[in-house]
CSV table of C-alpha atoms and ligand atoms in Angstrom, one decimal:
chain,number,residue,atom,x,y,z
Y,23,MET,CA,-0.6,-3.5,71.8
Y,24,THR,CA,-0.5,-1.1,68.8
Y,25,LYS,CA,-1.9,2.3,69.7
Y,26,LYS,CA,-4.6,3.7,67.4
Y,27,ILE,CA,-4.8,7.4,66.7
Y,28,LEU,CA,-7.6,9.3,65.0
Y,29,VAL,CA,-6.2,12.2,62.9
Y,30,THR,CA,-8.9,14.7,61.8
Y,31,GLY,CA,-7.7,16.7,58.8
Y,32,GLY,CA,-5.1,14.0,58.2
Y,33,MET,CA,-5.0,14.6,54.4
Y,34,GLY,CA,-4.0,18.2,54.8
Y,35,TYR,CA,-0.6,19.8,54.8
Y,36,ILE,CA,0.4,19.3,58.5
Y,37,GLY,CA,-1.9,16.4,58.9
Y,38,SER,CA,-0.4,14.3,56.2
Y,39,HIS,CA,3.2,14.9,57.5
Y,40,THR,CA,2.0,13.9,61.0
Y,41,VAL,CA,0.3,10.7,59.7
Y,42,VAL,CA,3.6,9.7,58.0
Y,43,GLU,CA,5.5,10.2,61.3
Y,44,LEU,CA,2.9,8.3,63.3
Y,45,LEU,CA,2.9,5.4,60.9
Y,46,GLN,CA,6.7,5.3,60.9
Y,47,HIS,CA,6.6,5.3,64.7
Y,48,GLY,CA,4.4,2.2,64.8
Y,49,TYR,CA,1.0,3.8,65.4
Y,50,GLU,CA,-2.1,2.6,63.7
Y,51,VAL,CA,-3.8,5.7,62.1
Y,52,VAL,CA,-7.4,6.5,61.2
Y,53,ILE,CA,-8.0,9.7,59.2
Y,54,ALA,CA,-11.2,11.7,59.1
Y,55,ASP,CA,-11.1,14.3,56.4
Y,56,ASN,CA,-13.8,15.9,54.0
Y,57,LEU,CA,-11.1,16.8,51.4
Y,58,CYS,CA,-12.3,20.4,51.4
Y,59,ASN,CA,-8.6,21.5,51.3
Y,60,ALA,CA,-6.8,18.3,50.4
Y,61,ASN,CA,-6.5,15.8,47.5
Y,62,ILE,CA,-7.3,12.1,47.7
Y,63,SER,CA,-3.9,11.4,46.0
Y,64,VAL,CA,-2.2,12.2,49.3
Y,65,LEU,CA,-3.4,8.9,50.7
Y,66,GLU,CA,-1.4,6.9,48.2
Y,67,CYS,CA,1.6,9.2,48.7
Y,68,MET,CA,1.6,8.6,52.4
Y,69,SER,CA,1.4,4.8,51.8
Y,70,THR,CA,4.3,5.0,49.3
Y,71,ILE,CA,6.5,6.8,51.9
Y,72,THR,CA,5.6,4.5,54.8
Y,73,GLN,CA,4.6,1.2,53.1
Y,74,LYS,CA,1.7,1.3,55.5
Y,75,ARG,CA,-1.9,2.3,54.9
Y,76,PRO,CA,-4.0,4.4,57.2
Y,77,THR,CA,-7.8,3.9,57.4
Y,78,PHE,CA,-9.5,6.8,55.7
Y,79,TYR,CA,-13.1,8.1,56.3
Y,80,ASN,CA,-14.2,10.8,53.9
Y,81,ILE,CA,-16.3,12.7,56.5
Y,82,ASP,CA,-16.9,16.2,57.7
Y,83,VAL,CA,-16.2,16.4,61.5
Y,84,CYS,CA,-19.1,18.9,61.7
Y,85,ASP,CA,-21.3,15.8,61.0
Y,86,LYS,CA,-21.8,14.4,64.5
Y,87,GLU,CA,-23.6,11.3,63.2
Y,88,ALA,CA,-20.8,10.4,60.8
Y,89,LEU,CA,-18.2,11.0,63.5
Y,90,SER,CA,-20.1,8.9,66.0
Y,91,TYR,CA,-20.2,6.1,63.5
Y,92,LEU,CA,-16.4,6.3,63.1
Y,93,PHE,CA,-15.8,6.3,66.9
Y,94,GLU,CA,-18.1,3.2,67.2
Y,95,LYS,CA,-16.5,1.4,64.3
Y,96,GLU,CA,-12.9,2.1,65.3
Y,97,LYS,CA,-13.0,1.8,69.1
Y,98,PRO,CA,-10.9,1.7,71.1
Y,99,LEU,CA,-9.1,4.9,69.9
Y,100,ASP,CA,-6.2,5.8,72.1
Y,101,ALA,CA,-5.9,9.4,71.2
Y,102,VAL,CA,-7.1,12.1,68.7
Y,103,ILE,CA,-5.0,14.7,66.9
Y,104,HIS,CA,-7.4,17.4,65.7
Y,105,PHE,CA,-6.2,19.4,62.6
Y,106,ALA,CA,-9.5,19.7,60.7
Y,107,ALA,CA,-10.2,23.5,60.5
Y,108,HIS,CA,-10.1,26.4,58.1
Y,109,LYS,CA,-6.8,28.3,58.4
Y,110,ALA,CA,-6.8,31.2,56.0
Y,111,VAL,CA,-6.4,34.2,58.3
Y,112,ALA,CA,-7.4,36.9,55.7
Y,113,GLU,CA,-10.5,34.9,54.6
Y,114,SER,CA,-11.5,34.6,58.3
Y,115,VAL,CA,-11.7,38.4,58.5
Y,116,GLN,CA,-14.1,38.4,55.5
Y,117,LYS,CA,-16.1,35.4,56.6
Y,118,PRO,CA,-16.0,35.1,60.4
Y,119,LEU,CA,-19.2,32.9,60.7
Y,120,LYS,CA,-17.7,30.3,58.3
Y,121,TYR,CA,-14.7,30.1,60.7
Y,122,PHE,CA,-16.6,30.0,63.9
Y,123,TYR,CA,-18.9,27.3,62.5
Y,124,ASN,CA,-16.2,25.1,61.0
Y,125,ASN,CA,-13.5,25.5,63.6
Y,126,ILE,CA,-15.6,25.3,66.8
Y,127,LEU,CA,-18.4,22.8,66.1
Y,128,PRO,CA,-16.1,19.9,65.1
Y,129,LEU,CA,-14.2,20.3,68.4
Y,130,LEU,CA,-17.5,20.1,70.3
Y,131,ASN,CA,-18.5,17.0,68.3
Y,132,LEU,CA,-15.1,15.4,68.9
Y,133,LEU,CA,-15.2,16.0,72.7
Y,134,GLU,CA,-18.7,14.6,73.0
Y,135,CYS,CA,-17.8,11.5,70.9
Y,136,MET,CA,-14.6,11.0,72.9
Y,137,LEU,CA,-16.5,11.0,76.2
Y,138,VAL,CA,-19.0,8.4,74.8
Y,139,ALA,CA,-16.2,6.2,73.5
Y,140,ASP,CA,-14.0,6.6,76.6
Y,141,CYS,CA,-11.1,8.1,74.5
Y,142,SER,CA,-9.3,10.4,76.9
Y,143,ASN,CA,-6.4,12.0,75.0
Y,144,ILE,CA,-6.4,14.8,72.4
Y,145,VAL,CA,-3.7,16.9,70.8
Y,146,PHE,CA,-5.0,20.2,69.5
Y,147,SER,CA,-3.7,22.2,66.6
Y,148,SER,CA,-3.4,25.6,68.0
Y,149,SER,CA,-1.5,28.6,66.7
Y,150,ALA,CA,0.8,31.5,67.5
Y,151,THR,CA,-2.2,33.7,66.5
Y,152,VAL,CA,-3.6,33.2,70.0
Y,153,TYR,CA,-1.0,35.7,71.2
Y,154,GLY,CA,-2.3,38.5,68.9
Y,155,ASP,CA,0.4,41.2,68.5
Y,156,PRO,CA,2.6,40.5,71.6
Y,157,ASP,CA,4.2,43.2,73.6
Y,158,GLY,CA,7.4,41.2,74.5
Y,159,LEU,CA,9.5,38.8,72.6
Y,160,PRO,CA,10.1,35.9,72.4
Y,161,VAL,CA,6.6,34.7,73.5
Y,162,LYS,CA,6.4,32.1,76.2
Y,163,GLU,CA,3.4,29.8,76.8
Y,164,THR,CA,2.6,32.1,79.8
Y,165,THR,CA,2.5,35.2,77.6
Y,166,ALA,CA,-1.0,36.7,78.1
Y,167,PHE,CA,-3.2,36.6,75.0
Y,168,LYS,CA,-3.9,39.9,73.3
Y,169,LYS,CA,-7.1,40.4,71.3
Y,170,ALA,CA,-7.0,38.0,68.3
Y,171,LEU,CA,-6.3,39.9,65.1
Y,172,SER,CA,-8.7,37.6,63.1
Y,173,ALA,CA,-11.7,35.3,63.5
Y,174,TYR,CA,-9.2,32.5,62.8
Y,175,GLY,CA,-7.1,33.5,65.8
Y,176,SER,CA,-10.3,33.8,67.9
Y,177,THR,CA,-11.3,30.2,67.0
Y,178,LYS,CA,-7.9,29.0,68.4
Y,179,GLN,CA,-8.3,31.0,71.6
Y,180,ILE,CA,-11.8,29.6,72.0
Y,181,GLY,CA,-10.7,26.1,71.2
Y,182,GLU,CA,-7.9,26.2,73.8
Y,183,ASP,CA,-10.4,27.6,76.4
Y,184,MET,CA,-13.0,24.9,75.6
Y,185,LEU,CA,-10.3,22.2,76.0
Y,186,GLU,CA,-8.8,23.6,79.2
Y,187,LYS,CA,-12.2,23.8,80.9
Y,188,THR,CA,-13.3,20.3,79.6
Y,189,SER,CA,-10.0,18.7,80.8
Y,190,ALA,CA,-10.7,20.1,84.3
Y,191,ALA,CA,-14.2,18.6,84.5
Y,192,GLU,CA,-14.1,15.4,82.4
Y,193,ASN,CA,-11.8,12.4,81.8
Y,194,ILE,CA,-10.0,14.2,78.9
Y,195,LYS,CA,-6.3,15.1,78.9
Y,196,VAL,CA,-5.2,17.8,76.4
Y,197,ILE,CA,-1.9,19.0,74.8
Y,198,SER,CA,-2.3,22.2,72.7
Y,199,LEU,CA,0.5,22.8,70.3
Y,200,ARG,CA,0.9,26.5,69.3
Y,201,TYR,CA,2.4,26.4,65.8
Y,202,PHE,CA,4.4,29.3,64.6
Y,203,ASN,CA,4.8,29.5,60.8
Y,204,PRO,CA,4.8,26.0,59.2
Y,205,VAL,CA,6.8,25.7,55.9
Y,206,GLY,CA,8.7,23.1,53.9
Y,207,ALA,CA,7.8,19.7,52.6
Y,208,HIS,CA,8.7,16.0,53.1
Y,209,GLU,CA,12.2,15.3,51.6
Y,210,SER,CA,10.5,12.7,49.2
Y,211,ALA,CA,8.5,15.6,47.6
Y,212,LEU,CA,5.6,13.2,47.6
Y,213,ILE,CA,3.6,15.4,50.1
Y,214,GLY,CA,3.7,19.1,50.8
Y,215,GLU,CA,1.5,22.2,50.9
Y,216,LEU,CA,-1.3,22.1,48.3
Y,217,PRO,CA,-2.7,25.7,48.5
Y,218,LEU,CA,-6.1,25.7,46.6
Y,219,GLY,CA,-6.1,28.8,44.4
Y,220,THR,CA,-4.0,31.9,45.4
Y,221,PRO,CA,-1.9,31.0,48.4
Y,222,ASN,CA,-2.3,32.7,51.7
Y,223,ASN,CA,1.1,32.3,53.1
Y,224,LEU,CA,4.6,33.6,52.2
Y,225,MET,CA,6.4,30.4,51.3
Y,226,PRO,CA,4.0,29.2,48.6
Y,227,TYR,CA,3.9,32.7,47.3
Y,228,ILE,CA,7.7,32.6,47.0
Y,229,THR,CA,7.8,29.2,45.3
Y,230,GLN,CA,4.9,29.9,42.9
Y,231,THR,CA,6.7,33.2,41.9
Y,232,ALA,CA,9.9,31.4,41.4
Y,233,ILE,CA,8.3,28.7,39.2
Y,234,GLY,CA,6.5,31.4,37.2
Y,235,LYS,CA,2.9,30.6,38.4
Y,236,ILE,CA,2.7,34.0,40.0
Y,237,LYS,CA,4.3,36.9,38.1
Y,238,GLN,CA,5.7,38.9,41.1
Y,239,LEU,CA,5.9,38.6,44.9
Y,240,THR,CA,4.9,41.6,46.9
Y,241,VAL,CA,6.7,42.1,50.2
Y,242,TYR,CA,4.0,43.6,52.5
Y,243,GLY,CA,5.9,46.5,53.9
Y,244,ASN,CA,9.5,47.3,54.7
Y,245,ASP,CA,8.9,50.1,57.2
Y,246,TYR,CA,8.5,48.0,60.3
Y,247,ASP,CA,10.6,48.5,63.4
Y,248,THR,CA,12.9,45.6,62.5
Y,249,ALA,CA,16.5,45.3,61.2
Y,250,ASP,CA,15.6,45.3,57.5
Y,251,GLY,CA,12.1,46.8,57.9
Y,252,THR,CA,10.2,43.6,57.0
Y,253,CYS,CA,8.2,41.4,59.4
Y,254,ILE,CA,9.8,38.8,61.5
Y,255,ARG,CA,8.3,35.3,61.9
Y,256,ASP,CA,9.4,32.0,63.4
Y,257,TYR,CA,9.4,29.5,60.5
Y,258,ILE,CA,9.2,25.9,61.5
Y,259,HIS,CA,9.7,22.9,59.1
Y,260,VAL,CA,6.5,20.9,58.8
Y,261,VAL,CA,8.4,17.6,59.5
Y,262,ASP,CA,9.7,19.0,62.8
Y,263,LEU,CA,6.2,20.1,63.5
Y,264,ALA,CA,4.8,16.6,62.7
Y,265,LYS,CA,7.3,15.1,65.1
Y,266,ALA,CA,6.1,17.3,67.9
Y,267,HIS,CA,2.7,15.6,67.5
Y,268,VAL,CA,4.2,12.2,67.9
Y,269,LYS,CA,6.1,13.3,71.0
Y,270,SER,CA,2.8,14.7,72.4
Y,271,CYS,CA,1.0,11.3,71.8
Y,272,GLU,CA,3.9,9.5,73.5
Y,273,ARG,CA,3.7,11.9,76.4
Y,274,MET,CA,0.0,11.3,76.9
Y,275,LEU,CA,0.0,7.6,76.3
Y,276,GLU,CA,2.9,7.0,78.6
Y,277,ASP,CA,1.2,9.0,81.3
Y,278,LYS,CA,4.0,11.6,81.6
Y,279,MET,CA,1.8,14.7,81.7
Y,280,GLU,CA,2.2,17.0,84.7
Y,281,SER,CA,-1.3,18.4,84.4
Y,282,ARG,CA,-4.4,17.6,82.4
Y,283,TYR,CA,-4.0,20.6,80.1
Y,284,GLU,CA,-0.6,21.3,78.7
Y,285,VAL,CA,0.5,23.9,76.1
Y,286,PHE,CA,3.7,24.1,74.0
Y,287,ASN,CA,5.1,26.6,71.6
Y,288,ILE,CA,6.3,24.8,68.5
Y,289,GLY,CA,8.8,26.9,66.6
Y,290,THR,CA,12.6,27.2,66.2
Y,291,GLY,CA,12.9,30.1,68.6
Y,292,ILE,CA,14.7,32.0,65.8
Y,293,GLY,CA,13.1,35.1,64.1
Y,294,CYS,CA,13.5,35.4,60.4
Y,295,SER,CA,12.4,38.4,58.3
Y,296,VAL,CA,10.7,38.3,55.0
Y,297,LEU,CA,13.7,39.6,53.1
Y,298,GLU,CA,16.0,37.1,55.0
Y,299,LEU,CA,13.7,34.2,53.9
Y,300,ILE,CA,13.7,35.5,50.3
Y,301,ASN,CA,17.5,35.8,50.3
Y,302,SER,CA,17.9,32.3,51.7
Y,303,PHE,CA,15.6,31.0,49.1
Y,304,GLU,CA,17.5,32.6,46.3
Y,305,THR,CA,20.9,31.6,47.6
Y,306,GLU,CA,20.1,27.9,48.4
Y,307,ASN,CA,18.2,27.3,45.2
Y,308,LYS,CA,20.2,29.5,42.9
Y,309,VAL,CA,17.1,31.3,41.6
Y,310,GLN,CA,16.3,34.9,41.2
Y,311,LEU,CA,13.0,36.0,42.7
Y,312,ASN,CA,10.9,38.7,41.1
Y,313,TYR,CA,9.6,40.8,44.1
Y,314,THR,CA,8.6,44.3,44.9
Y,315,ILE,CA,8.0,46.2,48.1
Y,316,GLY,CA,4.4,47.1,48.6
Y,317,PRO,CA,2.2,48.5,51.4
Y,318,ARG,CA,1.7,46.7,54.7
Y,319,ARG,CA,-1.0,44.0,55.0
Y,320,ALA,CA,-3.7,44.8,57.6
Y,321,GLY,CA,-3.4,42.7,60.8
Y,322,ASP,CA,0.3,41.8,60.4
Y,323,ALA,CA,2.3,41.8,63.6
Y,324,ALA,CA,5.8,43.4,63.1
Y,325,ALA,CA,7.5,40.5,64.8
Y,326,ILE,CA,6.6,37.3,66.6
Y,327,TYR,CA,8.8,34.3,67.5
Y,328,ALA,CA,8.7,31.7,70.1
Y,329,ASP,CA,10.5,30.8,73.4
Y,330,VAL,CA,10.7,27.1,72.8
Y,331,SER,CA,12.5,26.1,76.0
Y,332,LYS,CA,9.4,24.4,77.4
Y,333,ALA,CA,9.0,22.1,74.3
Y,334,ASN,CA,12.7,21.4,74.4
Y,335,THR,CA,12.9,20.4,78.0
Y,336,VAL,CA,9.4,19.1,79.0
Y,337,LEU,CA,8.2,17.7,75.7
Y,338,GLN,CA,11.7,16.6,74.8
Y,339,TRP,CA,11.2,17.9,71.3
Y,340,ARG,CA,13.6,20.3,69.4
Y,341,ALA,CA,13.5,21.6,65.8
Y,342,GLU,CA,16.2,19.9,63.8
Y,343,LYS,CA,15.8,21.6,60.4
Y,344,ASN,CA,16.9,25.2,59.6
Y,345,ILE,CA,15.9,27.9,57.2
Y,346,ARG,CA,18.1,26.4,54.4
Y,347,ASP,CA,16.4,23.0,54.7
Y,348,MET,CA,13.0,24.8,54.6
Y,349,VAL,CA,13.7,26.8,51.4
Y,350,LYS,CA,15.2,23.7,49.7
Y,351,ASP,CA,12.4,21.3,50.6
Y,352,SER,CA,9.8,23.9,49.6
Y,353,TRP,CA,11.4,24.5,46.2
Y,354,ARG,CA,11.8,20.8,45.5
Y,355,TRP,CA,8.1,20.3,46.3
Y,356,GLU,CA,7.0,23.2,44.0
Y,357,MET,CA,9.1,21.8,41.1
Y,358,LYS,CA,7.7,18.3,41.7
Y,359,LEU,CA,4.2,19.8,41.6
Y,360,HIS,CA,5.1,21.3,38.2
Y,361,ASN,CA,7.0,18.2,37.1
Y,362,ALA,CA,10.0,20.5,36.6
Y,363,ILE,CA,12.5,18.3,38.3
Y,364,PRO,CA,15.9,20.0,37.6
Y,365,GLN,CA,18.1,18.3,35.1
Y,366,LYS,CA,20.9,16.4,36.8
Y,367,THR,CA,24.0,18.6,36.7
Y,368,THR,CA,27.1,16.6,35.5
Q,422,LIG,C1,4.3,35.8,56.9
Q,422,LIG,C2,4.9,37.1,56.6
Q,422,LIG,C3,3.4,38.8,55.7
Q,422,LIG,C4,2.7,36.9,51.8
Q,422,LIG,C5,-0.3,32.9,59.4
Q,422,LIG,C6,-1.2,32.5,60.5
Q,422,LIG,C7,-0.5,31.5,61.4
Q,422,LIG,C8,0.0,30.4,60.6
Q,422,LIG,C9,0.9,30.8,59.4
Q,422,LIG,C10,-1.7,28.7,61.0
Q,422,LIG,C11,4.1,38.3,57.0
Q,422,LIG,C12,4.5,38.4,54.7
Q,422,LIG,C13,3.2,37.2,53.1
Q,422,LIG,C14,3.1,37.7,50.7
Q,422,LIG,C15,4.5,39.0,52.3
Q,422,LIG,N1,-1.1,29.6,60.2
Q,422,LIG,N2,4.0,38.2,53.3
Q,422,LIG,N3,4.0,38.8,51.0
Q,422,LIG,O1,0.4,35.8,58.6
Q,422,LIG,O2,2.6,35.2,59.8
Q,422,LIG,O3,0.8,33.6,59.9
Q,422,LIG,O4,0.1,31.7,58.7
Q,422,LIG,O5,-1.6,28.5,62.1
Q,422,LIG,O6,-1.4,31.2,62.4
Q,422,LIG,O7,-1.5,33.7,61.2
Q,422,LIG,O8,1.9,34.0,57.7
Q,422,LIG,O9,2.9,33.5,55.6
Q,422,LIG,O10,0.8,34.9,55.6
Q,422,LIG,O11,3.0,35.9,56.4
Q,422,LIG,O12,5.3,39.9,52.5
Q,422,LIG,O13,2.8,37.6,49.6
Q,422,LIG,O14,5.1,37.3,55.1
Q,422,LIG,O15,3.2,40.2,55.7
Q,422,LIG,O16,4.9,39.4,57.4
Q,422,LIG,P1,1.4,34.8,59.0
Q,422,LIG,P2,2.1,34.5,56.2
């Protein structure tokens, strides 16, 4: 019997890559997305890649009535993967209420609908921001949370707490995946990151600077206590990240979980500095990047990268793509966006 998965935010960057992997692994997929940070064209692109068509509901997961209708219409749903949330860290500092409303209420609605519909499995899109600015590295899943540095990080801490306590009291099993820094794009260049307006994250800043959309990239500080003075992060290819969600669904649906609430760090386990990423981008893509060193950005941790041994051994998932794949796929996607496919070199 084909398993059916509801993917909230399935038209977004990580959501669309996960939908592609789910379809290619034989799952039936239902998407709930209000397109606030996604384009309807992504639906066709996912079908082109997979030759399959997910069911799409243009709804806001904050709308309990619309969500209840979807659960009634699509039952039985075997699992939910919950991506739908705002994720701009800097914006969340300026507009905390927007983030608490939009990132917490949908989770509440989802859990209530799941209980009514007897859907007992959910994979939650969590984040490395739950660790705050960690004391020790690499961070393990047991590393204690520090105070979140943004409202966005708080919503992920609250989300995990809601899910852990609900899983202890109700017929709901949960896997929370703590993403480190998702980058890259599908090799087809049909789907990728579509930042609306000025990007928030480093990689789209790099690619938009390289393509000329942004004049100059600013490196936010080179006076950190790191080898080259710039911040270290654990960049993870979005396709590897998508595959971790498929592995999580398999684990839940094949009843392999060791407890009702499980958490996994999803990263490569390898720290990479801003300058190292820039240098890799320039070398692999043979482009010169116009950048300057500027002041630090408030709220940035000097370094954070994952201990991924639990995901490797328990979830049986491991990142397969490296930094070179990430910078190549990101650049190919940016050029596709600007229809500037490089001339074939003879
Ligand atoms: C990375 C590094 C910046 C832009 C956030 C979220 C995290 C995840 C990924 C969702 C930092 C530096 C950046 C620029 C720069 N999202 N930088 N110049 O802040 O590590 O993580 O996005 O889950 O949860 O917290 O990502 O890409 O913004 O920054 O120097 O123009 O690049 O200072 O050191 P971040 P980022």
